[in-house]
Short mmCIF file of C-alpha atoms in Angstrom, two decimals:
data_model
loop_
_atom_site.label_atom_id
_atom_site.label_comp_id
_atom_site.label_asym_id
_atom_site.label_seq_id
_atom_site.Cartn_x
_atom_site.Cartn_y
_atom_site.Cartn_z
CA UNK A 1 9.81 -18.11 3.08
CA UNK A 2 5.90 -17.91 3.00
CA UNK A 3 4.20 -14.37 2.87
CA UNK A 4 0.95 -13.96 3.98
CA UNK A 5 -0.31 -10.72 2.42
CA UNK A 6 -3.24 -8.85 0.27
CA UNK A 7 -1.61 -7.57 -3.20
CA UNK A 8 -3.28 -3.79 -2.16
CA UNK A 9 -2.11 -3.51 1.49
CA UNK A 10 0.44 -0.76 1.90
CA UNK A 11 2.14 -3.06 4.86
CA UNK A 12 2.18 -5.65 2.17
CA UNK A 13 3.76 -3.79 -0.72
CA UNK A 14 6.45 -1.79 1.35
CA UNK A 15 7.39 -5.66 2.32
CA UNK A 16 6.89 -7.35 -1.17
CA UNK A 17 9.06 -4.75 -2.59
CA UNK A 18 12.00 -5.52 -0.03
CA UNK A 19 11.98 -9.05 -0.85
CA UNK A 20 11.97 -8.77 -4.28
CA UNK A 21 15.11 -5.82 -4.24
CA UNK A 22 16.94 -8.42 -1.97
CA UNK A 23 15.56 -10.97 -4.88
CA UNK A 24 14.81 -13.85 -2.27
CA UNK A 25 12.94 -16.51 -3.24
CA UNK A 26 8.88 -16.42 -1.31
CA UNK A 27 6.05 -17.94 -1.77
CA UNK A 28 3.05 -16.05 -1.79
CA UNK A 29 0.24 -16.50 -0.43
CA UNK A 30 -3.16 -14.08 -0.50
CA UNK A 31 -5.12 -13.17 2.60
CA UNK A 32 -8.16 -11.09 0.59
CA UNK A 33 -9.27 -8.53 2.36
CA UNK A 34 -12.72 -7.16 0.41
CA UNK A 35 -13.58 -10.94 1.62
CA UNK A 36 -12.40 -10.52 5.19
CA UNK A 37 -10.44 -13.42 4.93
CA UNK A 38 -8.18 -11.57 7.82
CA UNK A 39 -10.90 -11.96 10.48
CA UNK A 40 -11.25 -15.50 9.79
CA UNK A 41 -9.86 -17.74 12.65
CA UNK A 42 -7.16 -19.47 11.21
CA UNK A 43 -5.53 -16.20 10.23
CA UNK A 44 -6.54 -15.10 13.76
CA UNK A 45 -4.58 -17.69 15.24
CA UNK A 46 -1.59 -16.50 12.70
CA UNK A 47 -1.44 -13.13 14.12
CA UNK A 48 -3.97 -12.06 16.90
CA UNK A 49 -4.24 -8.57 15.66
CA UNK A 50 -5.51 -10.17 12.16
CA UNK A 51 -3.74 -7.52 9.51
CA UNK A 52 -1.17 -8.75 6.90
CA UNK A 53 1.44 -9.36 6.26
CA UNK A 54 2.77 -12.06 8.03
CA UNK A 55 6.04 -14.50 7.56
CA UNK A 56 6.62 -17.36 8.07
CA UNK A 57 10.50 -18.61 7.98
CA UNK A 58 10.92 -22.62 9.18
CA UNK A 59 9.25 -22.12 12.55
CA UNK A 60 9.32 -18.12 12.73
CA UNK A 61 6.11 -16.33 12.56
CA UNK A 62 7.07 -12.86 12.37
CA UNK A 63 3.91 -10.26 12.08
CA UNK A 64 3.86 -6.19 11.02
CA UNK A 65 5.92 -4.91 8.37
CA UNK A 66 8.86 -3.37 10.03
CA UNK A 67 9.63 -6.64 12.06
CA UNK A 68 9.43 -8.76 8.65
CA UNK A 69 11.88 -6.18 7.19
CA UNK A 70 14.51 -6.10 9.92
CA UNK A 71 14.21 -10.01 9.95
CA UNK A 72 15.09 -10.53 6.33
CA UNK A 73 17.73 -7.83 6.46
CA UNK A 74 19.57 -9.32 9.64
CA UNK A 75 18.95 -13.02 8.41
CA UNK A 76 19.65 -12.96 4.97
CA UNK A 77 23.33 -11.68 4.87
CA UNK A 78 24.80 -14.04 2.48
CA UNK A 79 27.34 -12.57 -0.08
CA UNK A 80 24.99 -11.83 -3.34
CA UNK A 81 21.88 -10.56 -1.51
CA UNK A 82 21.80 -6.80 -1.90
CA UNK A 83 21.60 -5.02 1.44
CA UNK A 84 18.63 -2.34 1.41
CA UNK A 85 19.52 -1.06 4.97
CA UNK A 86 23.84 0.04 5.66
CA UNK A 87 26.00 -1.46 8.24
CA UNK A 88 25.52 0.35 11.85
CA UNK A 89 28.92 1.78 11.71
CA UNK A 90 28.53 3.26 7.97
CA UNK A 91 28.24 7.15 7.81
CA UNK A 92 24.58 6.50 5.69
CA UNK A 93 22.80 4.46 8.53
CA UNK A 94 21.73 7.50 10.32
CA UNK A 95 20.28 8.79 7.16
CA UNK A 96 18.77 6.07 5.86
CA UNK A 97 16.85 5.65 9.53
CA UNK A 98 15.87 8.35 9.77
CA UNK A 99 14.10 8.73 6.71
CA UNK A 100 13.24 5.10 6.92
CA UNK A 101 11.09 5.91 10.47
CA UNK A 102 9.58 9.13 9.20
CA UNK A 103 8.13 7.50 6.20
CA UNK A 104 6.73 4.96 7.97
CA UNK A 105 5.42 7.18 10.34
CA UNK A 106 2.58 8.58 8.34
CA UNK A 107 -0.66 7.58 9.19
CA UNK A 108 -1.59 5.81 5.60
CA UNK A 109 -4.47 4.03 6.92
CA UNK A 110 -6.05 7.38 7.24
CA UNK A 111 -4.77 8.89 3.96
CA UNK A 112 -6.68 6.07 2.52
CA UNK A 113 -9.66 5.61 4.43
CA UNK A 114 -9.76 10.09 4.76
CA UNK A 115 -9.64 9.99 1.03
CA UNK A 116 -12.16 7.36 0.61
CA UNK A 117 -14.32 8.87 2.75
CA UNK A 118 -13.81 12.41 1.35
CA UNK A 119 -12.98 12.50 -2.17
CA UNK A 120 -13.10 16.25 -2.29
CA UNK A 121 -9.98 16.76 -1.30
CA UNK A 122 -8.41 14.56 -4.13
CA UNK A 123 -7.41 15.57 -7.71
CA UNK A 124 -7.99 12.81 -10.26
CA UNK A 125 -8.20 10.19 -7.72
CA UNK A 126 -8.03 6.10 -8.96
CA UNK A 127 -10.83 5.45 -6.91
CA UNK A 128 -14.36 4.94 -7.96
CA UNK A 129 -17.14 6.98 -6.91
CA UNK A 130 -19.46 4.32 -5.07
CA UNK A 131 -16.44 3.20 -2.93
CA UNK A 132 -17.43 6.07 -0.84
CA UNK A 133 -20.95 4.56 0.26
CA UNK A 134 -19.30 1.41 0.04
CA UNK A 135 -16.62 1.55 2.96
CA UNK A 136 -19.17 2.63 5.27
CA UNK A 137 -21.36 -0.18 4.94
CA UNK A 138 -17.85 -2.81 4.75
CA UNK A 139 -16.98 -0.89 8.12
CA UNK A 140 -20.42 -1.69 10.10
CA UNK A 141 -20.73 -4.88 8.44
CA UNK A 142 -17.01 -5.96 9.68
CA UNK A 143 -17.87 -4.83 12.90
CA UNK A 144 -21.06 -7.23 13.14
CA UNK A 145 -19.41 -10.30 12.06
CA UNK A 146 -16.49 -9.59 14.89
CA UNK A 147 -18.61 -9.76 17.35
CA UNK A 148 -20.32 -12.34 15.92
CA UNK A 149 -16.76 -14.24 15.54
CA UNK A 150 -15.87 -13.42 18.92
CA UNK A 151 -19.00 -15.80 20.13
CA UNK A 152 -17.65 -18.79 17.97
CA UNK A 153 -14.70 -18.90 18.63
CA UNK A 154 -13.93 -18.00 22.66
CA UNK A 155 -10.28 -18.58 22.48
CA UNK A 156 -9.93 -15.21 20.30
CA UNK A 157 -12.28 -13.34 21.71
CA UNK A 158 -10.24 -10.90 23.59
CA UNK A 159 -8.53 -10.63 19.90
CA UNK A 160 -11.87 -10.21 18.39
CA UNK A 161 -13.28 -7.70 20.80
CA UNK A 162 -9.56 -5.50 20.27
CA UNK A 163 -9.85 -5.36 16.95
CA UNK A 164 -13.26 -4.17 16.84
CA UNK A 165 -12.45 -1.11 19.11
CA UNK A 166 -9.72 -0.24 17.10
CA UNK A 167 -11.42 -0.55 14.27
CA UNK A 168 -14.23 2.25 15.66
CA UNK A 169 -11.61 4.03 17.05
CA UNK A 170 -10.08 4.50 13.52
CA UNK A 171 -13.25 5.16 12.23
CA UNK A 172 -13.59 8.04 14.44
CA UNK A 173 -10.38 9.54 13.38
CA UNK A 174 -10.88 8.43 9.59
CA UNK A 175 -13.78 10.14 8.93
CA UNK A 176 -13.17 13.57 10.36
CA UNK A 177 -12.36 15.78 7.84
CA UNK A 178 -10.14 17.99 10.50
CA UNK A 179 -8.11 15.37 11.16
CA UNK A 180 -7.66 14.68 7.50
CA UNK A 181 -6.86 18.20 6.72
CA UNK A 182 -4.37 18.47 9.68
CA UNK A 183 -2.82 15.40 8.56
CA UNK A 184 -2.28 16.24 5.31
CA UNK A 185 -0.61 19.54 6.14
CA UNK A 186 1.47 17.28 8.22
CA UNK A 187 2.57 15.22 5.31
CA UNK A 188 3.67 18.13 3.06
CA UNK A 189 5.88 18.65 5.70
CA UNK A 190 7.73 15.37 5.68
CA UNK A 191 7.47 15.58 1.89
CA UNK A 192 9.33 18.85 2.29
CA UNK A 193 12.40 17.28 4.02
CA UNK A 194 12.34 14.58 1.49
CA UNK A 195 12.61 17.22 -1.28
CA UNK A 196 15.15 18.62 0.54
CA UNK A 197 17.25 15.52 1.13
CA UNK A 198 16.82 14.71 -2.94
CA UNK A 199 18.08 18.06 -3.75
CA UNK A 200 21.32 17.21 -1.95
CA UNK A 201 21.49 14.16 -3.57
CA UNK A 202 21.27 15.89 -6.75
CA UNK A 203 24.39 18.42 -6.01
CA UNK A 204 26.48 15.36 -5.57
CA UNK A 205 25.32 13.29 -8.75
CA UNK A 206 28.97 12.22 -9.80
CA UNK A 207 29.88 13.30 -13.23
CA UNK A 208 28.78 9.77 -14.90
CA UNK A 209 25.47 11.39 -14.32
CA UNK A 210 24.67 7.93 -12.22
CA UNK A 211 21.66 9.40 -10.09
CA UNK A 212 21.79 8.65 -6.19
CA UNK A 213 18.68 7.54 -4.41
CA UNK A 214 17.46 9.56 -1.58
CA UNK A 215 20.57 8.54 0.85
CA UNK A 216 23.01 7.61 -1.14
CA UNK A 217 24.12 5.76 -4.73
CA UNK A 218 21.93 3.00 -3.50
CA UNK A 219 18.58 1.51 -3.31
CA UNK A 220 17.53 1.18 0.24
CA UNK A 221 14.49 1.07 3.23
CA UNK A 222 14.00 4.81 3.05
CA UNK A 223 13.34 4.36 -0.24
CA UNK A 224 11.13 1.09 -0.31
CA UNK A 225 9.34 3.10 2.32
CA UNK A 226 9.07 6.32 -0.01
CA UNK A 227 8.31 4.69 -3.06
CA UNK A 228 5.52 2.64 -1.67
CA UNK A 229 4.48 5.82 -0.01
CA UNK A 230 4.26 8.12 -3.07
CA UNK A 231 2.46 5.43 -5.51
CA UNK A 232 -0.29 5.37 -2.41
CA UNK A 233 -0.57 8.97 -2.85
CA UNK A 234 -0.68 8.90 -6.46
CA UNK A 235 -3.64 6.23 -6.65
CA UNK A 236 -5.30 8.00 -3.97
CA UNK A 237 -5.36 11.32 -5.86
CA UNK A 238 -2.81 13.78 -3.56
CA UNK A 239 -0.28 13.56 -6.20
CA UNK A 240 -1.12 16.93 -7.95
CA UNK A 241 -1.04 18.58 -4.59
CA UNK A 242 2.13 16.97 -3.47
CA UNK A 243 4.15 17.22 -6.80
CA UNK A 244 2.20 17.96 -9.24
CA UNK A 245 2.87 21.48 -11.06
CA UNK A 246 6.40 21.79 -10.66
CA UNK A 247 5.74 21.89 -6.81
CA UNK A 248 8.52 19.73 -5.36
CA UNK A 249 10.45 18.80 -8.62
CA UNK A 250 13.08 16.57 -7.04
CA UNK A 251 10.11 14.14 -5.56
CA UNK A 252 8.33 13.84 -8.94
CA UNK A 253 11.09 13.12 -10.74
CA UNK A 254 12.20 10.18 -8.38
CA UNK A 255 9.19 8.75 -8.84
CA UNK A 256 8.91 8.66 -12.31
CA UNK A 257 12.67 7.09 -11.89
CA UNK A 258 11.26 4.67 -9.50
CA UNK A 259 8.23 4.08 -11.76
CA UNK A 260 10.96 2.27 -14.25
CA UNK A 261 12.74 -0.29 -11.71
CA UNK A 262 11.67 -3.39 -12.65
CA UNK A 263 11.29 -4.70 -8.70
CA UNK A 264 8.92 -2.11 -8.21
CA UNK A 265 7.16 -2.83 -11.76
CA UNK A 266 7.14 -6.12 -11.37
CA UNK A 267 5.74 -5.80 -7.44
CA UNK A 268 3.04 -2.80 -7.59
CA UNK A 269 2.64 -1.85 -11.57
CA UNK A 270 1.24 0.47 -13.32
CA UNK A 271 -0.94 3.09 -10.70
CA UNK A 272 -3.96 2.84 -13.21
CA UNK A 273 -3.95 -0.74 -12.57
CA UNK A 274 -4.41 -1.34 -8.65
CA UNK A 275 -8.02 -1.04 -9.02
CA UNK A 276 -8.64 -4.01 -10.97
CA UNK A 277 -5.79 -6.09 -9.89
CA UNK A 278 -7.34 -6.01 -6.39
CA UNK A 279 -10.89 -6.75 -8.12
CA UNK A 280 -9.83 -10.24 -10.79
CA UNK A 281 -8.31 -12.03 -7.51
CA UNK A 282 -11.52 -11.23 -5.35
CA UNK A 283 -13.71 -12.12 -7.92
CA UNK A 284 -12.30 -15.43 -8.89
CA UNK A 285 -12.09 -16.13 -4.99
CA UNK A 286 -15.98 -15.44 -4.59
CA UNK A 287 -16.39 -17.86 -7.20
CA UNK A 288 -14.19 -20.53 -5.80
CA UNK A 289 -15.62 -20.04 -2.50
CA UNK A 290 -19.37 -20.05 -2.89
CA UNK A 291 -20.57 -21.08 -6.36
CA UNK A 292 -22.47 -24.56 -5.94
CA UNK A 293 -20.74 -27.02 -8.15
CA UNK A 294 -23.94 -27.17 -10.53
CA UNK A 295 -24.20 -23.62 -11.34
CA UNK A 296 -20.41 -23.06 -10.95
CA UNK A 297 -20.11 -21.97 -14.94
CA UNK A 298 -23.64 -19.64 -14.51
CA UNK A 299 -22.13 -17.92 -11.68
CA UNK A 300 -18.89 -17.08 -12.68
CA UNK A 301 -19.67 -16.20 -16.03
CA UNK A 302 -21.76 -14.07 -13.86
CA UNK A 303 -18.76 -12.91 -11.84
CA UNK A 304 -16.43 -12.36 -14.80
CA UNK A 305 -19.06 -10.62 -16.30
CA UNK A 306 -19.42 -7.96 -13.09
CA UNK A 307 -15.09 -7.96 -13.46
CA UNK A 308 -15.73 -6.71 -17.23
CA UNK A 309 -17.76 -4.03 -15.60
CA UNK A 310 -15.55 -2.86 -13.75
CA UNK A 311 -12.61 -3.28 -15.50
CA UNK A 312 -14.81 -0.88 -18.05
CA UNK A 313 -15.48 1.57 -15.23
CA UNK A 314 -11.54 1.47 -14.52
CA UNK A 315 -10.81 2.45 -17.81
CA UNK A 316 -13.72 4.96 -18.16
CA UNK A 317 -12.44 6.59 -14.91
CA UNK A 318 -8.57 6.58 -16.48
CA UNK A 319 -9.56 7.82 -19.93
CA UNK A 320 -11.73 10.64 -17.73
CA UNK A 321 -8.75 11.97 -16.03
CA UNK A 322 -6.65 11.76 -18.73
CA UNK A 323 -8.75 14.20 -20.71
CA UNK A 324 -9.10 16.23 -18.09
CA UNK A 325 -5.56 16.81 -16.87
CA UNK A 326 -5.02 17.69 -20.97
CA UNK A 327 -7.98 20.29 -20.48
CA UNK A 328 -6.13 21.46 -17.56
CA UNK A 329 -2.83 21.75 -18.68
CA UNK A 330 -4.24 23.64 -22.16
CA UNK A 331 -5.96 26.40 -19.59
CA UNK A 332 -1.89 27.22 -19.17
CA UNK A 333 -0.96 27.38 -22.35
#
């Protein structure tokens, strides 16, 4: 198995953290998107719609995240590897399909790019402030070197010119705050049947006190889809309105429980940390890439230098919110 994928895609993690609850064996490789390395032609030819992840299995290429998922569930059935998704005929596949398509329903490119773009509807959000002015200029700077692309390289230029209209087209949607608001109403909803569905789960905790998962006594997709979902909504600063204040107490405390499985620790960490995880590996990449051989050392002590910076800022921003949420909390006590 060989995984194309960027450590801070949502597609990625949501398939990372199946393969490492089935604990197969994958190499991994990163495609680094701050760099565009997912525009670049050989990743083109790959997968013509150029996002990650992709697998590749002997000669399978298998692209988007629900396709890898079903393919490693139906092909790696071997007594030993944990099954994350029940047999057709079991009385919890309905449930866990269900849940598992409504997750992965939600529009989380435009949570993201929404809350990005409009950090005023977040509460103590992970993300810097100048990432704002930054993803604008990334977005009309990607869309210049597609169509630049699409010249040099005329076999993918149908697959260059696609992606560029859906990449306006989702800026459009992205950066109305309407549709942000309207999706985000939206989401509480699903979040509300999820709260729901853990409550049941919580009238049938067996007397062991073993706690169920949100179908059943076991880990499975719904909840590799919900746990990715709700640490994208922590880092992204909707946790507080979600489940913060005692407002949906079933869904916080699953993912504080979810917080402490060591496949999801050992795939996506600590929430405080996705900043500068996604910022070492680009920065060490940029340094690889382009420093001349002769001032190699100058520029990346130049580069590890900017990291520090950031990794400063990160920790800045974190001690920040932490003193705030403790002014918070003492305004209601």
């Amino acid at each position: 198995l060989v995984l194309y994928h960027w450590t801070q895609s949502f597609s990625s993690q949501k398939v990372r953290l199946a393969i490492a609850e089935k604990a197969l064996k994958c190499e991994e490789r990163d495609v680094n998107l701050p760099l565009s390395e997912h525009n670049e032609p050989w990743f083109m030819r790959l997968n013509s719609s150029g996002e990650v992840p992709v697998l590749i299995h002997g000669e399978n290429v298998i692209c988007e995240a629900t396709q890898i998922i079903d393919y490693l569930e139906a092909t790696f059935v071997d007594e030993g590897v944990p099954r994350l998704m029940p047999e057709e005929g079991s009385m919890y596949y309905p449930r866990v399909q269900h849940y598992r398509e409504l997750l992965d329903s939600l529009p989380m490119d435009a949570y993201t790019h929404g809350c990005i773009l409009h950090p005023e509807l977040t509460v103590d959000s992970m993300i810097p402030a100048y990432a704002t002015s930054r993803i604008r200029s990334q977005i009309s700077n990607t869309e210049s070197e597609l169509k630049k692309l699409a010249e040099e390289n005329p076999d993918l230029q149908d697959a260059y010119i696609a992606k560029q209209k859906r990449l306006k087209s989702k800026l459009l949607d992205h950066d109305n705050i309407k549709y942000l608001k309207k999706i985000l109403d939206e989401l509480e909803k699903v979040l509300d049947q999820v709260e729901t569905e853990l409550q049941r789960r919580n009238e049938e905790t067996p007397e062991d006190g073993n706690q169920p998962w949100l179908c059943g006594d076991f880990f499975s997709l719904a909840d590799v889809s919900l746990a990715v979902t709700l640490h994208r909504l922590k880092f992204l600063g909707l946790a507080r309105r979600n489940w913060g204040n005692g407002k949906r107490p079933n869904l916080e405390a699953y993912y504080e429980r979810v917080l402490k499985r060591k496949a999801f620790s050992r795939v996506l960490g600590h929430v405080n940390n996705i900043l500068i995880s996604a910022v070492l590996p680009t920065a060490f990449r940029v340094a690889k890439k382009r420093a001349p051989r002769v001032l190699g050392t100058t520029l990346l002590v130049s580069m590890l230098a900017g990291v520090g910076y950031l990794a400063f800022m990160c920790l800045q921003k974190r001690f920040t919110n932490m003193m705030l949420s403790i002014r918070t909390r003492q305004k209601y006590f």
